[in-house]
Amino acid sequence: MKLITATFLILFLITGCSSPKEEKPFILSYEFNKIDPKHEAELQKWLHDAKEDQEIKIHNIDLDGYKYSYVKGYKDVEVSYIHERQEGKLKQRFIKGTENDEVFVQIKYNTSICCTGSIYETDDSEPSNN
């Protein structure tokens, strides 16, 4: 009887003392050259217009927890989440390429956590905030 009680006590202590692993919330994910099907119609026109525009360097659009960005003359982008002063910001830093390179990125983000602002940066300019 003492053995059974001791076994239950040990099991209780082991399971009672171990805390369940806390899952981290989804903040953001990104993919290149991808459009969510529900945004297809709206984005085809937006992307066409962005590719034709020679004046604006970085084109972006927000749609229901998604941000799409298009930049010509750049070959890659670094995407990060910055949390400071009780705000979550999305940062995109574009890496210079040739005049024929382009970056089109879809960023899906958790609207309850991200993003009260955006930072756009290229490796040949100063950061800009939106």
PDB file of C-alpha atoms in Angstrom:
ATOM      1  CA  MET A   1       0.000   0.000   0.000  1.00  0.00           C
ATOM      2  CA  LYS A   2       2.844   2.346   0.839  1.00  0.00           C
ATOM      3  CA  LEU A   3       4.422   1.579  -2.536  1.00  0.00           C
ATOM      4  CA  ILE A   4       1.224   2.495  -4.404  1.00  0.00           C
ATOM      5  CA  THR A   5       0.824   5.708  -2.382  1.00  0.00           C
ATOM      6  CA  ALA A   6       4.468   6.629  -2.962  1.00  0.00           C
ATOM      7  CA  THR A   7       4.108   5.966  -6.695  1.00  0.00           C
ATOM      8  CA  PHE A   8       1.013   8.196  -6.940  1.00  0.00           C
ATOM      9  CA  LEU A   9       2.742  10.900  -4.920  1.00  0.00           C
ATOM     10  CA  ILE A  10       5.791  10.837  -7.208  1.00  0.00           C
ATOM     11  CA  LEU A  11       3.612  10.921 -10.350  1.00  0.00           C
ATOM     12  CA  PHE A  12       1.593  13.801  -8.892  1.00  0.00           C
ATOM     13  CA  LEU A  13       4.730  15.770  -8.095  1.00  0.00           C
ATOM     14  CA  ILE A  14       6.255  15.152 -11.518  1.00  0.00           C
ATOM     15  CA  THR A  15       3.138  16.065 -13.480  1.00  0.00           C
ATOM     16  CA  GLY A  16       2.093  18.833 -11.104  1.00  0.00           C
ATOM     17  CA  CYS A  17       5.474  20.530 -11.181  1.00  0.00           C
ATOM     18  CA  SER A  18       5.910  20.495 -14.922  1.00  0.00           C
ATOM     19  CA  SER A  19       4.167  23.389 -16.576  1.00  0.00           C
ATOM     20  CA  PRO A  20       2.641  22.961 -20.009  1.00  0.00           C
ATOM     21  CA  LYS A  21       4.747  24.440 -22.772  1.00  0.00           C
ATOM     22  CA  GLU A  22       3.422  27.856 -23.652  1.00  0.00           C
ATOM     23  CA  GLU A  23       2.852  28.204 -27.366  1.00  0.00           C
ATOM     24  CA  LYS A  24       4.071  31.412 -28.891  1.00  0.00           C
ATOM     25  CA  PRO A  25       1.400  33.279 -30.831  1.00  0.00           C
ATOM     26  CA  PHE A  26       1.575  33.550 -34.605  1.00  0.00           C
ATOM     27  CA  ILE A  27       3.011  36.969 -35.483  1.00  0.00           C
ATOM     28  CA  LEU A  28       3.809  36.843 -39.194  1.00  0.00           C
ATOM     29  CA  SER A  29       4.888  34.769 -42.143  1.00  0.00           C
ATOM     30  CA  TYR A  30       5.915  35.721 -45.658  1.00  0.00           C
ATOM     31  CA  GLU A  31       6.247  34.224 -49.105  1.00  0.00           C
ATOM     32  CA  PHE A  32       7.617  35.496 -52.380  1.00  0.00           C
ATOM     33  CA  ASN A  33       5.500  35.764 -55.526  1.00  0.00           C
ATOM     34  CA  LYS A  34       2.316  34.561 -53.833  1.00  0.00           C
ATOM     35  CA  ILE A  35      -1.200  36.013 -53.829  1.00  0.00           C
ATOM     36  CA  ASP A  36      -3.958  34.734 -51.572  1.00  0.00           C
ATOM     37  CA  PRO A  37      -6.864  33.660 -53.835  1.00  0.00           C
ATOM     38  CA  LYS A  38      -9.298  36.037 -52.099  1.00  0.00           C
ATOM     39  CA  HIS A  39      -7.081  38.985 -53.135  1.00  0.00           C
ATOM     40  CA  GLU A  40      -6.418  37.845 -56.715  1.00  0.00           C
ATOM     41  CA  ALA A  41      -8.704  40.263 -58.578  1.00  0.00           C
ATOM     42  CA  GLU A  42      -7.706  43.358 -56.613  1.00  0.00           C
ATOM     43  CA  LEU A  43      -3.994  42.580 -56.638  1.00  0.00           C
ATOM     44  CA  GLN A  44      -3.655  41.883 -60.351  1.00  0.00           C
ATOM     45  CA  LYS A  45      -4.586  45.503 -61.172  1.00  0.00           C
ATOM     46  CA  TRP A  46      -2.557  46.894 -58.255  1.00  0.00           C
ATOM     47  CA  LEU A  47       0.535  44.891 -59.269  1.00  0.00           C
ATOM     48  CA  HIS A  48       0.188  45.922 -62.915  1.00  0.00           C
ATOM     49  CA  ASP A  49      -0.022  49.604 -61.897  1.00  0.00           C
ATOM     50  CA  ALA A  50       2.932  49.227 -59.491  1.00  0.00           C
ATOM     51  CA  LYS A  51       5.104  47.728 -62.229  1.00  0.00           C
ATOM     52  CA  GLU A  52       4.232  50.587 -64.590  1.00  0.00           C
ATOM     53  CA  ASP A  53       4.929  53.349 -62.020  1.00  0.00           C
ATOM     54  CA  GLN A  54       8.444  54.734 -62.430  1.00  0.00           C
ATOM     55  CA  GLU A  55       8.217  57.393 -59.690  1.00  0.00           C
ATOM     56  CA  ILE A  56       7.427  55.456 -56.510  1.00  0.00           C
ATOM     57  CA  LYS A  57      10.193  53.153 -55.290  1.00  0.00           C
ATOM     58  CA  ILE A  58       8.269  50.899 -52.856  1.00  0.00           C
ATOM     59  CA  HIS A  59       4.663  49.922 -53.526  1.00  0.00           C
ATOM     60  CA  ASN A  60       2.560  48.313 -50.790  1.00  0.00           C
ATOM     61  CA  ILE A  61      -1.038  47.496 -50.038  1.00  0.00           C
ATOM     62  CA  ASP A  62      -2.760  46.187 -46.875  1.00  0.00           C
ATOM     63  CA  LEU A  63      -5.653  43.728 -47.197  1.00  0.00           C
ATOM     64  CA  ASP A  64      -7.291  41.921 -44.244  1.00  0.00           C
ATOM     65  CA  GLY A  65      -4.151  40.933 -42.298  1.00  0.00           C
ATOM     66  CA  TYR A  66      -1.993  40.711 -45.405  1.00  0.00           C
ATOM     67  CA  LYS A  67       0.549  43.193 -46.677  1.00  0.00           C
ATOM     68  CA  TYR A  68       1.861  42.959 -50.211  1.00  0.00           C
ATOM     69  CA  SER A  69       4.968  44.832 -51.355  1.00  0.00           C
ATOM     70  CA  TYR A  70       6.508  45.276 -54.773  1.00  0.00           C
ATOM     71  CA  VAL A  71       9.904  46.857 -55.493  1.00  0.00           C
ATOM     72  CA  LYS A  72      11.782  46.991 -58.796  1.00  0.00           C
ATOM     73  CA  GLY A  73      15.593  46.999 -58.838  1.00  0.00           C
ATOM     74  CA  TYR A  74      15.940  44.918 -55.678  1.00  0.00           C
ATOM     75  CA  LYS A  75      16.690  41.203 -55.388  1.00  0.00           C
ATOM     76  CA  ASP A  76      15.609  40.267 -51.851  1.00  0.00           C
ATOM     77  CA  VAL A  77      13.862  41.498 -48.718  1.00  0.00           C
ATOM     78  CA  GLU A  78      14.431  40.965 -45.002  1.00  0.00           C
ATOM     79  CA  VAL A  79      11.156  40.930 -43.074  1.00  0.00           C
ATOM     80  CA  SER A  80      11.074  41.410 -39.307  1.00  0.00           C
ATOM     81  CA  TYR A  81       8.752  42.282 -36.455  1.00  0.00           C
ATOM     82  CA  ILE A  82       9.799  45.001 -34.029  1.00  0.00           C
ATOM     83  CA  HIS A  83       8.067  45.501 -30.704  1.00  0.00           C
ATOM     84  CA  GLU A  84       8.858  48.766 -28.930  1.00  0.00           C
ATOM     85  CA  ARG A  85       6.932  51.172 -26.736  1.00  0.00           C
ATOM     86  CA  GLN A  86       3.845  48.933 -26.685  1.00  0.00           C
ATOM     87  CA  GLU A  87       3.669  48.898 -30.489  1.00  0.00           C
ATOM     88  CA  GLY A  88       4.307  46.181 -33.005  1.00  0.00           C
ATOM     89  CA  LYS A  89       5.855  47.300 -36.277  1.00  0.00           C
ATOM     90  CA  LEU A  90       6.587  45.445 -39.458  1.00  0.00           C
ATOM     91  CA  LYS A  91       9.979  46.165 -41.018  1.00  0.00           C
ATOM     92  CA  GLN A  92      10.949  45.393 -44.583  1.00  0.00           C
ATOM     93  CA  ARG A  93      14.528  45.967 -45.721  1.00  0.00           C
ATOM     94  CA  PHE A  94      15.058  45.569 -49.457  1.00  0.00           C
ATOM     95  CA  ILE A  95      18.429  44.408 -50.814  1.00  0.00           C
ATOM     96  CA  LYS A  96      19.689  46.174 -53.952  1.00  0.00           C
ATOM     97  CA  GLY A  97      19.902  44.168 -57.144  1.00  0.00           C
ATOM     98  CA  THR A  98      20.099  44.994 -60.831  1.00  0.00           C
ATOM     99  CA  GLU A  99      17.620  47.124 -62.753  1.00  0.00           C
ATOM    100  CA  ASN A 100      15.975  43.902 -63.989  1.00  0.00           C
ATOM    101  CA  ASP A 101      15.439  42.435 -60.492  1.00  0.00           C
ATOM    102  CA  GLU A 102      12.152  42.760 -58.644  1.00  0.00           C
ATOM    103  CA  VAL A 103      10.706  41.674 -55.320  1.00  0.00           C
ATOM    104  CA  PHE A 104       7.048  40.835 -54.755  1.00  0.00           C
ATOM    105  CA  VAL A 105       6.299  39.598 -51.245  1.00  0.00           C
ATOM    106  CA  GLN A 106       3.137  38.583 -49.407  1.00  0.00           C
ATOM    107  CA  ILE A 107       3.243  39.048 -45.643  1.00  0.00           C
ATOM    108  CA  LYS A 108       0.494  37.517 -43.538  1.00  0.00           C
ATOM    109  CA  TYR A 109       0.303  38.927 -40.011  1.00  0.00           C
ATOM    110  CA  ASN A 110      -1.680  38.544 -36.807  1.00  0.00           C
ATOM    111  CA  THR A 111      -3.799  41.710 -36.616  1.00  0.00           C
ATOM    112  CA  SER A 112      -4.164  41.450 -32.838  1.00  0.00           C
ATOM    113  CA  ILE A 113      -0.385  41.726 -32.385  1.00  0.00           C
ATOM    114  CA  CYS A 114       0.996  43.351 -35.512  1.00  0.00           C
ATOM    115  CA  CYS A 115       1.258  45.963 -37.027  1.00  0.00           C
ATOM    116  CA  THR A 116       0.563  49.495 -35.867  1.00  0.00           C
ATOM    117  CA  GLY A 117       3.205  50.803 -38.232  1.00  0.00           C
ATOM    118  CA  SER A 118       5.564  49.846 -40.996  1.00  0.00           C
ATOM    119  CA  ILE A 119       9.199  50.602 -41.681  1.00  0.00           C
ATOM    120  CA  TYR A 120      10.509  50.421 -45.246  1.00  0.00           C
ATOM    121  CA  GLU A 121      14.210  50.486 -45.827  1.00  0.00           C
ATOM    122  CA  THR A 122      16.540  49.896 -48.733  1.00  0.00           C
ATOM    123  CA  ASP A 123      20.241  49.295 -48.435  1.00  0.00           C
ATOM    124  CA  ASP A 124      20.812  52.533 -50.381  1.00  0.00           C
ATOM    125  CA  SER A 125      18.555  54.905 -48.424  1.00  0.00           C
ATOM    126  CA  GLU A 126      17.359  56.068 -45.020  1.00  0.00           C
ATOM    127  CA  PRO A 127      14.460  54.223 -43.315  1.00  0.00           C
ATOM    128  CA  SER A 128      10.948  55.541 -43.895  1.00  0.00           C
ATOM    129  CA  ASN A 129       8.066  55.025 -41.482  1.00  0.00           C
ATOM    130  CA  ASN A 130       4.367  54.670 -42.289  1.00  0.00           C
TER     131      ASN A 130
END
